[in-house]
């Protein structure tokens, strides 16, 4: 059984922070155990793994977890120009260390957003949360404008391959999220 952590609503920068419930797999009703792309057990990867979730009006509408090799593999397929633009954009606009309650780019608190949609990204290792960040939908849409058609296509393929039944242009485009 995963550790219970219902009281843990904070995101302290403590390497031994348990993964909060809102970063659990909604589908599995427990912390992510396996990579969405390759199916390997996430606990096997010493380098950790990435979790991304999109929430709309408090409900999870999209979620995945990627092991290190799959995460790098996905990013590697993005066009060089898209990668550069995203990196430049984040270097310029992203404030690190804001945690999961505040948009890392515009610094709006999630409770103040007019748009009820936002993304959470997290780096985890085993059953620990290393880092988390939030992006509001407006800021996500801005980052999605930065990427090329090719990169959009790669993202679309990733969605089609791993989320059958979800149209790629349903666009829970956490395209910016995976670059971290
Ligand atoms: Zn994988
Ligand atoms: Zn924002």
PDB file of C-alpha atoms and ligand atoms in Angstrom:
ATOM      1  CA  UNK A   1       0.000   0.000   0.000  1.00  0.00           C
ATOM      2  CA  UNK A   2       1.255   3.519  -0.728  1.00  0.00           C
ATOM      3  CA  UNK A   3       1.772   5.755   2.256  1.00  0.00           C
ATOM      4  CA  UNK A   4      -1.288   7.699   3.247  1.00  0.00           C
ATOM      5  CA  UNK A   5      -0.725  11.382   2.884  1.00  0.00           C
ATOM      6  CA  UNK A   6      -4.098  13.034   2.867  1.00  0.00           C
ATOM      7  CA  UNK A   7      -2.918  15.673   5.272  1.00  0.00           C
ATOM      8  CA  UNK A   8      -0.039  16.621   3.067  1.00  0.00           C
ATOM      9  CA  UNK A   9      -1.359  19.556   1.093  1.00  0.00           C
ATOM     10  CA  UNK A  10       1.953  21.363   1.041  1.00  0.00           C
ATOM     11  CA  UNK A  11       4.845  21.012  -1.327  1.00  0.00           C
ATOM     12  CA  UNK A  12       7.912  21.569   0.808  1.00  0.00           C
ATOM     13  CA  UNK A  13      11.204  21.098  -0.930  1.00  0.00           C
ATOM     14  CA  UNK A  14      12.036  18.047   1.024  1.00  0.00           C
ATOM     15  CA  UNK A  15      13.359  15.082  -0.892  1.00  0.00           C
ATOM     16  CA  UNK A  16      11.285  12.759   1.224  1.00  0.00           C
ATOM     17  CA  UNK A  17       7.946  14.432   0.561  1.00  0.00           C
ATOM     18  CA  UNK A  18       5.296  11.820  -0.149  1.00  0.00           C
ATOM     19  CA  UNK A  19       3.493  12.184  -3.441  1.00  0.00           C
ATOM     20  CA  UNK A  20       0.288  14.136  -2.754  1.00  0.00           C
ATOM     21  CA  UNK A  21      -3.005  12.598  -3.640  1.00  0.00           C
ATOM     22  CA  UNK A  22      -3.741  15.020  -6.456  1.00  0.00           C
ATOM     23  CA  UNK A  23      -0.689  13.657  -8.273  1.00  0.00           C
ATOM     24  CA  UNK A  24      -1.930  10.104  -8.007  1.00  0.00           C
ATOM     25  CA  UNK A  25      -3.241   8.362 -11.062  1.00  0.00           C
ATOM     26  CA  UNK A  26      -6.939   9.154 -11.044  1.00  0.00           C
ATOM     27  CA  UNK A  27      -7.538   6.136 -13.198  1.00  0.00           C
ATOM     28  CA  UNK A  28      -5.664   3.705 -10.947  1.00  0.00           C
ATOM     29  CA  UNK A  29      -6.665   5.477  -7.727  1.00  0.00           C
ATOM     30  CA  UNK A  30      -3.107   5.209  -6.391  1.00  0.00           C
ATOM     31  CA  UNK A  31       0.314   6.660  -7.215  1.00  0.00           C
ATOM     32  CA  UNK A  32       1.467   5.951 -10.741  1.00  0.00           C
ATOM     33  CA  UNK A  33       3.218   2.605 -10.843  1.00  0.00           C
ATOM     34  CA  UNK A  34       4.110   2.181 -14.490  1.00  0.00           C
ATOM     35  CA  UNK A  35       5.242   4.306 -17.404  1.00  0.00           C
ATOM     36  CA  UNK A  36       2.400   5.376 -19.676  1.00  0.00           C
ATOM     37  CA  UNK A  37       4.560   4.818 -22.740  1.00  0.00           C
ATOM     38  CA  UNK A  38       6.647   1.677 -22.118  1.00  0.00           C
ATOM     39  CA  UNK A  39       4.783   0.111 -19.213  1.00  0.00           C
ATOM     40  CA  UNK A  40       7.909  -0.435 -17.099  1.00  0.00           C
ATOM     41  CA  UNK A  41       7.641  -0.116 -13.342  1.00  0.00           C
ATOM     42  CA  UNK A  42       8.474   3.467 -12.415  1.00  0.00           C
ATOM     43  CA  UNK A  43      10.067   2.380  -9.173  1.00  0.00           C
ATOM     44  CA  UNK A  44      12.820   0.690 -11.187  1.00  0.00           C
ATOM     45  CA  UNK A  45      14.194   3.975 -12.463  1.00  0.00           C
ATOM     46  CA  UNK A  46      16.804   5.444 -10.145  1.00  0.00           C
ATOM     47  CA  UNK A  47      16.681   8.719 -12.070  1.00  0.00           C
ATOM     48  CA  UNK A  48      13.013   9.148 -11.258  1.00  0.00           C
ATOM     49  CA  UNK A  49      10.016   9.899 -13.462  1.00  0.00           C
ATOM     50  CA  UNK A  50       7.663  12.663 -14.555  1.00  0.00           C
ATOM     51  CA  UNK A  51       3.992  12.995 -13.793  1.00  0.00           C
ATOM     52  CA  UNK A  52       1.711  15.369 -15.688  1.00  0.00           C
ATOM     53  CA  UNK A  53      -1.956  15.989 -15.038  1.00  0.00           C
ATOM     54  CA  UNK A  54      -4.493  18.400 -16.427  1.00  0.00           C
ATOM     55  CA  UNK A  55      -7.340  19.499 -14.218  1.00  0.00           C
ATOM     56  CA  UNK A  56     -10.540  21.136 -15.291  1.00  0.00           C
ATOM     57  CA  UNK A  57     -12.951  22.375 -12.627  1.00  0.00           C
ATOM     58  CA  UNK A  58     -11.121  20.251 -10.122  1.00  0.00           C
ATOM     59  CA  UNK A  59     -11.394  17.050 -12.146  1.00  0.00           C
ATOM     60  CA  UNK A  60      -8.537  15.209 -13.811  1.00  0.00           C
ATOM     61  CA  UNK A  61      -9.066  15.281 -17.566  1.00  0.00           C
ATOM     62  CA  UNK A  62      -5.684  13.963 -18.631  1.00  0.00           C
ATOM     63  CA  UNK A  63      -2.761  12.285 -16.922  1.00  0.00           C
ATOM     64  CA  UNK A  64       0.425  10.430 -17.633  1.00  0.00           C
ATOM     65  CA  UNK A  65       3.659   9.326 -16.044  1.00  0.00           C
ATOM     66  CA  UNK A  66       6.859   8.875 -18.047  1.00  0.00           C
ATOM     67  CA  UNK A  67      10.072   7.135 -17.077  1.00  0.00           C
ATOM     68  CA  UNK A  68      13.332   8.967 -17.789  1.00  0.00           C
ATOM     69  CA  UNK A  69      14.164   7.191 -21.061  1.00  0.00           C
ATOM     70  CA  UNK A  70      10.618   7.670 -22.441  1.00  0.00           C
ATOM     71  CA  UNK A  71      10.578  11.301 -21.341  1.00  0.00           C
ATOM     72  CA  UNK A  72      13.896  11.994 -23.047  1.00  0.00           C
ATOM     73  CA  UNK A  73      12.805  10.000 -26.082  1.00  0.00           C
ATOM     74  CA  UNK A  74       9.690  12.129 -26.466  1.00  0.00           C
ATOM     75  CA  UNK A  75      11.569  15.413 -26.094  1.00  0.00           C
ATOM     76  CA  UNK A  76      14.299  14.235 -28.467  1.00  0.00           C
ATOM     77  CA  UNK A  77      11.716  13.860 -31.181  1.00  0.00           C
ATOM     78  CA  UNK A  78      10.620  17.471 -30.896  1.00  0.00           C
ATOM     79  CA  UNK A  79      12.161  19.688 -33.525  1.00  0.00           C
ATOM     80  CA  UNK A  80      15.334  21.495 -32.491  1.00  0.00           C
ATOM     81  CA  UNK A  81      13.677  24.820 -33.039  1.00  0.00           C
ATOM     82  CA  UNK A  82      10.717  23.923 -30.834  1.00  0.00           C
ATOM     83  CA  UNK A  83      13.012  22.699 -28.082  1.00  0.00           C
ATOM     84  CA  UNK A  84      15.056  25.868 -28.270  1.00  0.00           C
ATOM     85  CA  UNK A  85      12.001  28.100 -28.223  1.00  0.00           C
ATOM     86  CA  UNK A  86      10.474  26.283 -25.280  1.00  0.00           C
ATOM     87  CA  UNK A  87      13.732  26.347 -23.352  1.00  0.00           C
ATOM     88  CA  UNK A  88      14.264  30.033 -24.080  1.00  0.00           C
ATOM     89  CA  UNK A  89      10.710  30.803 -23.094  1.00  0.00           C
ATOM     90  CA  UNK A  90      10.987  28.947 -19.805  1.00  0.00           C
ATOM     91  CA  UNK A  91      14.392  30.353 -19.005  1.00  0.00           C
ATOM     92  CA  UNK A  92      12.996  33.800 -19.499  1.00  0.00           C
ATOM     93  CA  UNK A  93       9.565  33.477 -17.915  1.00  0.00           C
ATOM     94  CA  UNK A  94       9.452  30.524 -15.580  1.00  0.00           C
ATOM     95  CA  UNK A  95      10.005  31.138 -11.912  1.00  0.00           C
ATOM     96  CA  UNK A  96      11.304  27.951 -10.361  1.00  0.00           C
ATOM     97  CA  UNK A  97      10.276  26.834  -6.921  1.00  0.00           C
ATOM     98  CA  UNK A  98       6.737  28.210  -6.899  1.00  0.00           C
ATOM     99  CA  UNK A  99       5.269  24.775  -6.321  1.00  0.00           C
ATOM    100  CA  UNK A 100       1.915  23.373  -7.316  1.00  0.00           C
ATOM    101  CA  UNK A 101      -0.423  26.148  -6.213  1.00  0.00           C
ATOM    102  CA  UNK A 102       0.875  29.034  -8.293  1.00  0.00           C
ATOM    103  CA  UNK A 103       1.410  29.281 -12.058  1.00  0.00           C
ATOM    104  CA  UNK A 104       5.149  29.108 -12.703  1.00  0.00           C
ATOM    105  CA  UNK A 105       4.882  31.698 -15.464  1.00  0.00           C
ATOM    106  CA  UNK A 106       2.239  34.288 -14.537  1.00  0.00           C
ATOM    107  CA  UNK A 107       2.328  33.603 -10.772  1.00  0.00           C
ATOM    108  CA  UNK A 108      -1.483  33.504 -10.442  1.00  0.00           C
ATOM    109  CA  UNK A 109      -2.732  31.314  -7.668  1.00  0.00           C
ATOM    110  CA  UNK A 110      -4.887  28.478  -8.920  1.00  0.00           C
ATOM    111  CA  UNK A 111      -7.807  29.731  -6.838  1.00  0.00           C
ATOM    112  CA  UNK A 112      -7.719  33.049  -8.717  1.00  0.00           C
ATOM    113  CA  UNK A 113      -7.815  31.650 -12.233  1.00  0.00           C
ATOM    114  CA  UNK A 114     -10.786  32.609 -14.405  1.00  0.00           C
ATOM    115  CA  UNK A 115     -10.145  29.580 -16.588  1.00  0.00           C
ATOM    116  CA  UNK A 116     -10.841  26.463 -14.529  1.00  0.00           C
ATOM    117  CA  UNK A 117      -8.142  24.487 -16.337  1.00  0.00           C
ATOM    118  CA  UNK A 118      -4.529  24.080 -15.326  1.00  0.00           C
ATOM    119  CA  UNK A 119      -1.670  21.595 -15.559  1.00  0.00           C
ATOM    120  CA  UNK A 120       0.453  20.114 -12.841  1.00  0.00           C
ATOM    121  CA  UNK A 121       3.851  18.656 -13.584  1.00  0.00           C
ATOM    122  CA  UNK A 122       6.000  16.831 -11.100  1.00  0.00           C
ATOM    123  CA  UNK A 123       9.321  15.064 -10.811  1.00  0.00           C
ATOM    124  CA  UNK A 124       9.090  12.037  -8.598  1.00  0.00           C
ATOM    125  CA  UNK A 125      11.465   9.363  -7.456  1.00  0.00           C
ATOM    126  CA  UNK A 126      10.097   6.143  -6.044  1.00  0.00           C
ATOM    127  CA  UNK A 127       7.329   7.245  -3.710  1.00  0.00           C
ATOM    128  CA  UNK A 128       8.821  10.719  -3.157  1.00  0.00           C
ATOM    129  CA  UNK A 129       7.903  14.014  -4.724  1.00  0.00           C
ATOM    130  CA  UNK A 130      11.002  15.978  -5.726  1.00  0.00           C
ATOM    131  CA  UNK A 131       9.502  19.007  -7.388  1.00  0.00           C
ATOM    132  CA  UNK A 132       6.186  20.215  -8.671  1.00  0.00           C
ATOM    133  CA  UNK A 133       5.001  23.097 -10.784  1.00  0.00           C
ATOM    134  CA  UNK A 134       1.737  24.435 -12.097  1.00  0.00           C
ATOM    135  CA  UNK A 135       0.863  26.090 -15.386  1.00  0.00           C
ATOM    136  CA  UNK A 136      -2.420  27.898 -15.937  1.00  0.00           C
ATOM    137  CA  UNK A 137      -4.238  27.224 -19.179  1.00  0.00           C
ATOM    138  CA  UNK A 138      -3.484  30.651 -20.657  1.00  0.00           C
ATOM    139  CA  UNK A 139       0.230  30.135 -20.121  1.00  0.00           C
ATOM    140  CA  UNK A 140       0.049  26.610 -21.514  1.00  0.00           C
ATOM    141  CA  UNK A 141      -1.623  27.930 -24.646  1.00  0.00           C
ATOM    142  CA  UNK A 142       1.135  30.472 -25.047  1.00  0.00           C
ATOM    143  CA  UNK A 143       3.797  27.798 -24.888  1.00  0.00           C
ATOM    144  CA  UNK A 144       1.924  25.692 -27.404  1.00  0.00           C
ATOM    145  CA  UNK A 145       2.099  28.538 -29.902  1.00  0.00           C
ATOM    146  CA  UNK A 146       5.875  28.340 -29.738  1.00  0.00           C
ATOM    147  CA  UNK A 147       6.217  24.890 -31.213  1.00  0.00           C
ATOM    148  CA  UNK A 148       6.416  23.759 -34.823  1.00  0.00           C
ATOM    149  CA  UNK A 149       3.893  21.685 -36.758  1.00  0.00           C
ATOM    150  CA  UNK A 150       6.337  18.794 -36.584  1.00  0.00           C
ATOM    151  CA  UNK A 151       6.468  18.950 -32.816  1.00  0.00           C
ATOM    152  CA  UNK A 152       2.705  19.231 -32.612  1.00  0.00           C
ATOM    153  CA  UNK A 153       2.529  16.125 -34.776  1.00  0.00           C
ATOM    154  CA  UNK A 154       4.867  14.228 -32.455  1.00  0.00           C
ATOM    155  CA  UNK A 155       2.763  15.237 -29.511  1.00  0.00           C
ATOM    156  CA  UNK A 156      -0.353  14.143 -31.406  1.00  0.00           C
ATOM    157  CA  UNK A 157       1.247  10.760 -32.116  1.00  0.00           C
ATOM    158  CA  UNK A 158       2.117  10.387 -28.453  1.00  0.00           C
ATOM    159  CA  UNK A 159      -1.514  11.066 -27.558  1.00  0.00           C
ATOM    160  CA  UNK A 160      -2.855   8.720 -30.220  1.00  0.00           C
ATOM    161  CA  UNK A 161      -0.469   5.909 -29.310  1.00  0.00           C
ATOM    162  CA  UNK A 162      -0.991   6.087 -25.587  1.00  0.00           C
ATOM    163  CA  UNK A 163      -4.479   7.440 -25.138  1.00  0.00           C
ATOM    164  CA  UNK A 164      -6.727   5.656 -27.577  1.00  0.00           C
ATOM    165  CA  UNK A 165      -9.988   7.474 -27.951  1.00  0.00           C
ATOM    166  CA  UNK A 166      -8.614  10.860 -26.983  1.00  0.00           C
ATOM    167  CA  UNK A 167      -8.508  13.092 -30.047  1.00  0.00           C
ATOM    168  CA  UNK A 168      -5.119  14.806 -30.295  1.00  0.00           C
ATOM    169  CA  UNK A 169      -6.775  18.159 -30.833  1.00  0.00           C
ATOM    170  CA  UNK A 170      -8.716  17.745 -27.616  1.00  0.00           C
ATOM    171  CA  UNK A 171      -5.485  19.502 -26.805  1.00  0.00           C
ATOM    172  CA  UNK A 172      -4.735  19.002 -23.219  1.00  0.00           C
ATOM    173  CA  UNK A 173      -1.451  20.171 -24.669  1.00  0.00           C
ATOM    174  CA  UNK A 174       0.891  20.050 -21.743  1.00  0.00           C
ATOM    175  CA  UNK A 175       3.530  20.371 -24.413  1.00  0.00           C
ATOM    176  CA  UNK A 176       5.410  22.714 -22.215  1.00  0.00           C
ATOM    177  CA  UNK A 177       5.129  20.418 -19.274  1.00  0.00           C
ATOM    178  CA  UNK A 178       7.335  17.603 -20.572  1.00  0.00           C
ATOM    179  CA  UNK A 179      10.316  19.787 -21.317  1.00  0.00           C
ATOM    180  CA  UNK A 180      11.314  19.948 -17.683  1.00  0.00           C
TER     181      UNK A 180
HETATM  182 ZN1  LIG B   1       8.913   4.406 -20.144  1.00  0.00          ZN
HETATM  183 ZN1  LIG B   2      -0.123  31.394 -15.911  1.00  0.00          ZN
END
